[in-house]
Amino acid sequence: ASGLGQLAAAQGRYFGTALANNHLGESAYATVADREFNSVTPENEMKWDATEPSRGSFNYTGGDAIVSHAQGHGQSVRGHTLVWHSQLPSWVSNGGFNAATLTSVMQNHISNVAGHYKGKLYAWDVVNEAFNDDGTRRQSVFQTTIGDSYIATAFQAARAADPTAKLYYNDYNIEGINAKSTAVYNMVKAFKQQGVPIDGVGLQTHLILGQVPSDLQANLQRFADLGVDVALTEVDVRMQTPADSSKLATQSANYAALTKACLNVARCVGITVWGVTDKYSWVPDVFPGYGAPLLFDDSYNAKPAYTGVSGAL
Ligand code: XIL
């Protein structure tokens, strides 16, 4: 190992990236990914629409390719994600299932997908983005059909399918102490009291330039104090494009700050950035006018943000 992964490993952590199969054939992409990162998260390949596009018909082609690539390059894998309202096939979201049937559809999905990867993954994001910013439950088909209990049921199914994967709840806008992160905190606390198998909380960390929450470290610590691991799972720091040297310097400081916040919390196990290069980031597609959120530019040159991370590690 070399690069950021090696620096993180020296601190007992990992430094990872989202990896997309469709770019692995580009040699510069694969070279940077394999040089810099010792953990990978499939960007789309293990989502429900990819793994069970129609009921009971499972496809592991993309996920298997990521796992095989990772195994060949000494990278651990974070599975992403078993239960999510997005990239969910319409046979699930518009299936008209009752609570009992949707529960069994969900359990069957988890037991098949997590069972297929049993023993091969470091962690699973079992449930993704189940809360609204105000701390109420997102009205996904799982929530409206099954009710609050679907999250605990999903974690139980994941533990049964793969007893060695660390089981995470993952969400965005939970980096600071706020209504949403407190709702997640209260759920994790209840799960620990009730014996629901949860091992970690993933903070996606899709940030806007200059907006690293000042209480990020305190928030990580309060989760850790519940007896779970924490991780920054999908980091990017987006800016209004075009980038300039002043914005890139701020971004570098932001990356250094979030890296230090993780290192300062013993149970913060690692950091994953949501992509190898700005060229393929999801940001410009979803946040018009924003971009340049990652550590490598469109030409795979290390940005000031890279130095921010490496200097903090
Ligand atoms: C994004 C991917 O990066 C895109 O390629 C895809 O089109 C949409 O999903 N939160 C998550 C990730 O948990 O799975 C999302 O990934 C980004 C937001």
PDB file of N, CA and C in Angstrom, residues 84-85 128-133 138 169-175 178 180-181 184 202-206 234 282:
ATOM      1  N   TRP A  84     -32.744   1.264   1.004  1.00  0.00           N
ATOM      2  CA  TRP A  84     -32.689   2.689   0.681  1.00  0.00           C
ATOM      3  C   TRP A  84     -33.892   3.014  -0.183  1.00  0.00           C
ATOM      4  N   HIS A  85     -34.432   4.216  -0.032  1.00  0.00           N
ATOM      5  CA  HIS A  85     -35.607   4.593  -0.822  1.00  0.00           C
ATOM      6  C   HIS A  85     -35.243   4.910  -2.267  1.00  0.00           C
ATOM      7  N   ASN A 128     -29.931   3.173   4.643  1.00  0.00           N
ATOM      8  CA  ASN A 128     -29.394   4.447   4.195  1.00  0.00           C
ATOM      9  C   ASN A 128     -30.508   5.497   4.188  1.00  0.00           C
ATOM     10  N   GLU A 129     -30.238   6.649   4.792  1.00  0.00           N
ATOM     11  CA  GLU A 129     -31.088   7.851   4.618  1.00  0.00           C
ATOM     12  C   GLU A 129     -32.543   7.644   5.041  1.00  0.00           C
ATOM     13  N   ALA A 130     -32.748   7.144   6.254  1.00  0.00           N
ATOM     14  CA  ALA A 130     -34.117   6.871   6.733  1.00  0.00           C
ATOM     15  C   ALA A 130     -34.759   8.054   7.452  1.00  0.00           C
ATOM     16  N   PHE A 131     -33.997   9.123   7.668  1.00  0.00           N
ATOM     17  CA  PHE A 131     -34.532  10.269   8.420  1.00  0.00           C
ATOM     18  C   PHE A 131     -34.588  11.526   7.556  1.00  0.00           C
ATOM     19  N   ASN A 132     -35.540  12.383   7.887  1.00  0.00           N
ATOM     20  CA  ASN A 132     -35.609  13.742   7.343  1.00  0.00           C
ATOM     21  C   ASN A 132     -34.729  14.664   8.181  1.00  0.00           C
ATOM     22  N   ASP A 133     -34.446  15.857   7.638  1.00  0.00           N
ATOM     23  CA  ASP A 133     -33.597  16.807   8.357  1.00  0.00           C
ATOM     24  C   ASP A 133     -34.199  17.244   9.692  1.00  0.00           C
ATOM     25  N   ARG A 138     -38.234   9.554   7.266  1.00  0.00           N
ATOM     26  CA  ARG A 138     -38.541   9.752   5.852  1.00  0.00           C
ATOM     27  C   ARG A 138     -39.686   8.808   5.456  1.00  0.00           C
ATOM     28  N   TYR A 169     -25.692   2.110  10.144  1.00  0.00           N
ATOM     29  CA  TYR A 169     -26.716   3.035   9.681  1.00  0.00           C
ATOM     30  C   TYR A 169     -25.977   4.219   9.048  1.00  0.00           C
ATOM     31  N   ASN A 170     -26.411   4.672   7.867  1.00  0.00           N
ATOM     32  CA  ASN A 170     -25.684   5.692   7.100  1.00  0.00           C
ATOM     33  C   ASN A 170     -26.636   6.817   6.680  1.00  0.00           C
ATOM     34  N   ASP A 171     -26.185   8.060   6.796  1.00  0.00           N
ATOM     35  CA  ASP A 171     -27.067   9.178   6.403  1.00  0.00           C
ATOM     36  C   ASP A 171     -26.249  10.441   6.153  1.00  0.00           C
ATOM     37  N   TYR A 172     -26.904  11.451   5.542  1.00  0.00           N
ATOM     38  CA  TYR A 172     -26.261  12.748   5.285  1.00  0.00           C
ATOM     39  C   TYR A 172     -26.864  13.805   6.216  1.00  0.00           C
ATOM     40  N   ASN A 173     -26.185  14.936   6.298  1.00  0.00           N
ATOM     41  CA  ASN A 173     -26.615  16.020   7.202  1.00  0.00           C
ATOM     42  C   ASN A 173     -26.710  15.568   8.656  1.00  0.00           C
ATOM     43  N   ILE A 174     -25.887  14.592   9.012  1.00  0.00           N
ATOM     44  CA  ILE A 174     -25.801  14.187  10.423  1.00  0.00           C
ATOM     45  C   ILE A 174     -24.378  14.407  10.948  1.00  0.00           C
ATOM     46  N   GLU A 175     -23.616  15.288  10.269  1.00  0.00           N
ATOM     47  CA  GLU A 175     -22.226  15.507  10.666  1.00  0.00           C
ATOM     48  C   GLU A 175     -22.125  16.415  11.887  1.00  0.00           C
ATOM     49  N   ASN A 178     -27.498  18.166  15.449  1.00  0.00           N
ATOM     50  CA  ASN A 178     -28.714  18.823  14.964  1.00  0.00           C
ATOM     51  C   ASN A 178     -29.889  17.860  15.142  1.00  0.00           C
ATOM     52  N   LYS A 180     -31.555  16.048  13.079  1.00  0.00           N
ATOM     53  CA  LYS A 180     -31.445  14.771  12.375  1.00  0.00           C
ATOM     54  C   LYS A 180     -30.442  13.846  13.048  1.00  0.00           C
ATOM     55  N   SER A 181     -29.245  14.376  13.363  1.00  0.00           N
ATOM     56  CA  SER A 181     -28.244  13.504  13.989  1.00  0.00           C
ATOM     57  C   SER A 181     -28.707  13.056  15.375  1.00  0.00           C
ATOM     58  N   VAL A 184     -30.998  10.115  14.919  1.00  0.00           N
ATOM     59  CA  VAL A 184     -30.207   8.907  14.664  1.00  0.00           C
ATOM     60  C   VAL A 184     -29.559   8.437  15.967  1.00  0.00           C
ATOM     61  N   GLY A 202     -22.508   5.686   9.875  1.00  0.00           N
ATOM     62  CA  GLY A 202     -21.795   6.332   8.783  1.00  0.00           C
ATOM     63  C   GLY A 202     -22.336   7.725   8.555  1.00  0.00           C
ATOM     64  N   LEU A 203     -21.431   8.697   8.590  1.00  0.00           N
ATOM     65  CA  LEU A 203     -21.792  10.085   8.295  1.00  0.00           C
ATOM     66  C   LEU A 203     -21.326  10.344   6.860  1.00  0.00           C
ATOM     67  N   GLN A 204     -22.277  10.553   5.962  1.00  0.00           N
ATOM     68  CA  GLN A 204     -21.899  10.655   4.548  1.00  0.00           C
ATOM     69  C   GLN A 204     -20.918  11.796   4.312  1.00  0.00           C
ATOM     70  N   THR A 205     -21.185  12.975   4.902  1.00  0.00           N
ATOM     71  CA  THR A 205     -20.242  14.101   4.823  1.00  0.00           C
ATOM     72  C   THR A 205     -20.141  14.680   3.411  1.00  0.00           C
ATOM     73  N   HIS A 206     -21.291  14.895   2.803  1.00  0.00           N
ATOM     74  CA  HIS A 206     -21.358  15.670   1.556  1.00  0.00           C
ATOM     75  C   HIS A 206     -21.455  17.142   1.967  1.00  0.00           C
ATOM     76  N   GLU A 234     -18.843   9.114   2.735  1.00  0.00           N
ATOM     77  CA  GLU A 234     -19.042   9.574   1.340  1.00  0.00           C
ATOM     78  C   GLU A 234     -18.547  11.007   1.167  1.00  0.00           C
ATOM     79  N   TRP A 282     -20.461  12.780  -8.688  1.00  0.00           N
ATOM     80  CA  TRP A 282     -21.917  12.914  -8.823  1.00  0.00           C
ATOM     81  C   TRP A 282     -22.368  14.360  -8.621  1.00  0.00           C
TER      82      TRP A 282
END
